Short mmCIF file of C-alpha atoms in Angstrom, two decimals:
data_model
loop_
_atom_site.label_atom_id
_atom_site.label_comp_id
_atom_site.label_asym_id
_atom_site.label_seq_id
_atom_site.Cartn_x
_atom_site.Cartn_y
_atom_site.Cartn_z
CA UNK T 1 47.86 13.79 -7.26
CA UNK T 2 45.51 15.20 -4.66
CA UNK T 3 42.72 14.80 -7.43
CA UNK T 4 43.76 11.13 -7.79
CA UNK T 5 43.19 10.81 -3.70
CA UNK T 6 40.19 12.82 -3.92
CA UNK T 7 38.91 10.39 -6.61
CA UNK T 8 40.12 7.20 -5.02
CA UNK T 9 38.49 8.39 -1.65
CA UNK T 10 35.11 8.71 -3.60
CA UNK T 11 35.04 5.46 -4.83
CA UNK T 12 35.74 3.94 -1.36
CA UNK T 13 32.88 5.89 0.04
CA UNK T 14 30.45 4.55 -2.53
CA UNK T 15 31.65 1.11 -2.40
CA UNK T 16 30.85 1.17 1.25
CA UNK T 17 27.53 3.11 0.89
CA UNK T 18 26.80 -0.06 -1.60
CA UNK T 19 27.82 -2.46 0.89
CA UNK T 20 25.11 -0.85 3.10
CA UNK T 21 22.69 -0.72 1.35
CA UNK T 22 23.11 -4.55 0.26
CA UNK T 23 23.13 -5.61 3.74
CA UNK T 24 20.24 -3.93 4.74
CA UNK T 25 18.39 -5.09 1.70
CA UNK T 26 19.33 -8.62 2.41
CA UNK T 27 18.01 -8.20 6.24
CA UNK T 28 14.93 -6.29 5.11
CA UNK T 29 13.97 -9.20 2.91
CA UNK T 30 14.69 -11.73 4.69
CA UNK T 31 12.54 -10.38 7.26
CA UNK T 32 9.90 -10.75 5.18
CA UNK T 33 10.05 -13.63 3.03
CA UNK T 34 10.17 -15.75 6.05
CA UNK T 35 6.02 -14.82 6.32
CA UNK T 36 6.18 -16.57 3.05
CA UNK T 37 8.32 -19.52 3.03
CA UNK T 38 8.95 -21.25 6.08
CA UNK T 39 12.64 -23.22 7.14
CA UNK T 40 15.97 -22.05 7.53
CA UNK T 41 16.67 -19.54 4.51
CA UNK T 42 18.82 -17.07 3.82
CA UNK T 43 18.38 -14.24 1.58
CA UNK T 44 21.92 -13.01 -0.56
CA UNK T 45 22.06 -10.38 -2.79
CA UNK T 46 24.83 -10.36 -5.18
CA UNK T 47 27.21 -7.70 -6.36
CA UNK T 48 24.99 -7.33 -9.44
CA UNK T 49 22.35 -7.11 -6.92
CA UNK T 50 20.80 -10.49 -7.95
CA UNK T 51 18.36 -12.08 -4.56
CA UNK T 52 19.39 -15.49 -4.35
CA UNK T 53 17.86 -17.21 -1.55
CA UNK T 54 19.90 -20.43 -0.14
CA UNK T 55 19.60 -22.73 2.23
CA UNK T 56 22.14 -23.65 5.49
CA UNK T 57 24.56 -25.44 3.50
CA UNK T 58 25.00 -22.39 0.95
CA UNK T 59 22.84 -24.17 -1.85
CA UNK T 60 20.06 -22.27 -4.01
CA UNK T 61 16.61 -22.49 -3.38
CA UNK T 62 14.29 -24.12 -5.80
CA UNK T 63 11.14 -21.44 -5.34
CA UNK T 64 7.77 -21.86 -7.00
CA UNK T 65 6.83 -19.11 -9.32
CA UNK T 66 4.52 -17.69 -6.70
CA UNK T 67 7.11 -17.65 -4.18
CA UNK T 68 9.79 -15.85 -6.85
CA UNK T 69 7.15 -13.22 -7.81
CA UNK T 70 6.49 -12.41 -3.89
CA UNK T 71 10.10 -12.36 -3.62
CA UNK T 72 10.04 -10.15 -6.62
CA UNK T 73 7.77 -7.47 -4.37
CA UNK T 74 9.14 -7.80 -1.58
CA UNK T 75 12.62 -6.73 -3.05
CA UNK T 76 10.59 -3.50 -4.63
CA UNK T 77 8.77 -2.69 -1.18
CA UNK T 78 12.46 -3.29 0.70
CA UNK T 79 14.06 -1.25 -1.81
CA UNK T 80 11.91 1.57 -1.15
CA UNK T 81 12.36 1.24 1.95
CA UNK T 82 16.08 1.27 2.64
CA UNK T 83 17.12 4.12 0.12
CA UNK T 84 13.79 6.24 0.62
CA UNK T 85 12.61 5.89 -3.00
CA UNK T 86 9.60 8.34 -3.46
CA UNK T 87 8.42 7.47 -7.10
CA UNK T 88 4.94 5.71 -7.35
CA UNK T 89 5.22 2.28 -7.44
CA UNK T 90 2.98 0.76 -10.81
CA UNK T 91 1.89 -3.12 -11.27
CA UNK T 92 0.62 -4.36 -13.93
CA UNK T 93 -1.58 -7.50 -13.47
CA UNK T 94 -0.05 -7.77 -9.75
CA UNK T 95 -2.00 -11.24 -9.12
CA UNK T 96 -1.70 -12.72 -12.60
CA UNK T 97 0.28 -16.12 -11.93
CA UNK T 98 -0.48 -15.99 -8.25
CA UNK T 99 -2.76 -18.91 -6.59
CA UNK T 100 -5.18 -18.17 -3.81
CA UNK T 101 -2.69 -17.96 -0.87
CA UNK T 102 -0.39 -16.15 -2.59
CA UNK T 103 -3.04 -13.35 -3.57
CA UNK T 104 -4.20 -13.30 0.25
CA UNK T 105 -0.64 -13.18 1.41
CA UNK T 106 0.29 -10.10 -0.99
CA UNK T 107 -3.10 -8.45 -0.92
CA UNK T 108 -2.45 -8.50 3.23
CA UNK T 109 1.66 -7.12 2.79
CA UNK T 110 0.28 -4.47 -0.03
CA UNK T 111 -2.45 -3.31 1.87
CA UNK T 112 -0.09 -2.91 5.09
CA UNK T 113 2.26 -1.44 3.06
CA UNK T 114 -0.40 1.26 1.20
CA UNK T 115 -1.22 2.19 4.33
CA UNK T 116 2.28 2.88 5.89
CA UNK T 117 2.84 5.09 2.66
CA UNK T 118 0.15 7.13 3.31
CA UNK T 119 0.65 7.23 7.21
CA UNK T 120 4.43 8.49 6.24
CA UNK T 121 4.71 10.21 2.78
CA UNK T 122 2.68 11.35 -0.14
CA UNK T 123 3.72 8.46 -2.08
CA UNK T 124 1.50 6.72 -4.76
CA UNK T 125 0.94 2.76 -5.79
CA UNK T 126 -0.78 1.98 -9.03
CA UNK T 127 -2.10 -1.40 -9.52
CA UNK T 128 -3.42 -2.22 -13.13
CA UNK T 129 -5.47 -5.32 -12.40
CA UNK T 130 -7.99 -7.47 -14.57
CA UNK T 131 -11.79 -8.37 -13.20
CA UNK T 132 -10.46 -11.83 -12.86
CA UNK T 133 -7.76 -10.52 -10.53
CA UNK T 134 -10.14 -7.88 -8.43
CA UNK T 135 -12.75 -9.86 -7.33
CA UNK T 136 -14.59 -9.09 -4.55
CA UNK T 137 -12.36 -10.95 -2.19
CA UNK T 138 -9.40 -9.16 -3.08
CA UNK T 139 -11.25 -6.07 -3.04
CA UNK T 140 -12.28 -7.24 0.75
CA UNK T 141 -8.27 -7.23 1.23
CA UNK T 142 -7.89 -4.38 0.30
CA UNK T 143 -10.80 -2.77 1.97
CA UNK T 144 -8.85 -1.59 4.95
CA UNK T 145 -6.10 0.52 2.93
CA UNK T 146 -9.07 2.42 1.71
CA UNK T 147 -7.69 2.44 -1.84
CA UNK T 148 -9.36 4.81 -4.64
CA UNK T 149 -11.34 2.68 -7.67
CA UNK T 150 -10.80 3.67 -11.32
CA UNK T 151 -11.74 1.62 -13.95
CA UNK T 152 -11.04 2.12 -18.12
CA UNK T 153 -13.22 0.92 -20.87
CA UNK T 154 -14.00 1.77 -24.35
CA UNK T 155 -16.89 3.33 -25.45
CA UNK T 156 -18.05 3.90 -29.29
CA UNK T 157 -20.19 6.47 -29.97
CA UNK T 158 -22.24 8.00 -32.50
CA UNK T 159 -19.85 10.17 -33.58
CA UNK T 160 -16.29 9.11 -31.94
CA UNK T 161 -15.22 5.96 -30.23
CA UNK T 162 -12.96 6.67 -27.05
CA UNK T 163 -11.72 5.67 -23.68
CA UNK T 164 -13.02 6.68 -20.40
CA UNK T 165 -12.01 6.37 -17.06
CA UNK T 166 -14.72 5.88 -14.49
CA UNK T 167 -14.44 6.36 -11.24
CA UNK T 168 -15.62 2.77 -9.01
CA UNK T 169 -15.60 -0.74 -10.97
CA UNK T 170 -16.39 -1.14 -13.77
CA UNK T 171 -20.59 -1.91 -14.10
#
């Protein structure tokens, strides 16, 4: 029996350590995405931990696909935030579908962000971008985080063909 409590008292504890962790994901984000989308929103995360975002009347918000993928990183930077998560953070193509506004707006949170990592903790974020995605304005927006520059390419040789990794962009 006192195995059964033991148990039982367990699962209550985690179900409320959930519940915490939901709410201040939901605050955390909401904080945020209001910089992006502007009106009377509210951000909901569901037991699955699905973000819905919905309007006054409890209906769900039609968002463009710019606004989902910000939403998208701003659920990944809130995460980290709430439960401590101390694992690099990788993007791939980070700016891919974005339009202008959207890049300024994330290059602007990410660089704020970078820098608040680094203030704080050794943590890492590694973003995989194309040359049509870091141009020289985004590089501009990211000029303040002070970020390091790799670049790959292929090279073929004489002998061997093989991939480098330079240190800058690529020439």
């Amino acid at each position: 029996i006192l195995v059964h409590e033991v148990a039982e008292a367990a699962r209550q504890i985690h179900g409320i350590a959930i519940g915490q962790v939901r709410e201040e994901l939901q605050k955390a984000i909401e904080e945020k995405f209001s910089v992006v989308k502007a009106g009377k929103f509210k951000t909901v995360i569901s037991p699955d931990f699905e973000v819905l975002t919905l309007n006054e009347d409890g209906s769900k918000v039609d968002l463009s696909e710019g606004e989902s993928m910000a939403k998208a990183y701003i659920f990944s930077l809130a995460l980290r935030d709430v439960i401590n998560l101390g694992f690099p953070l990788i993007v791939d193509t980070p700016f891919g579908r974005l339009s202008g506004d959207f890049r300024a707006w994330l290059s602007e949170i990410l660089s704020t962000f970078i820098l608040k990592e680094v203030e704080n903790t050794n943590r890492q974020i590694i973003f995989l971008m194309t040359d049509t995605e870091y141009t020289p304005y985004t590089k501009g927006r990211f000029a303040k985080a002070k970020p390091l520059e790799f670049y790959l390419a292929y090279e073929v040789g004489h002998e061997t063909d093989k991939s480098v990794i330079g240190t800058g962009i690529d020439p």
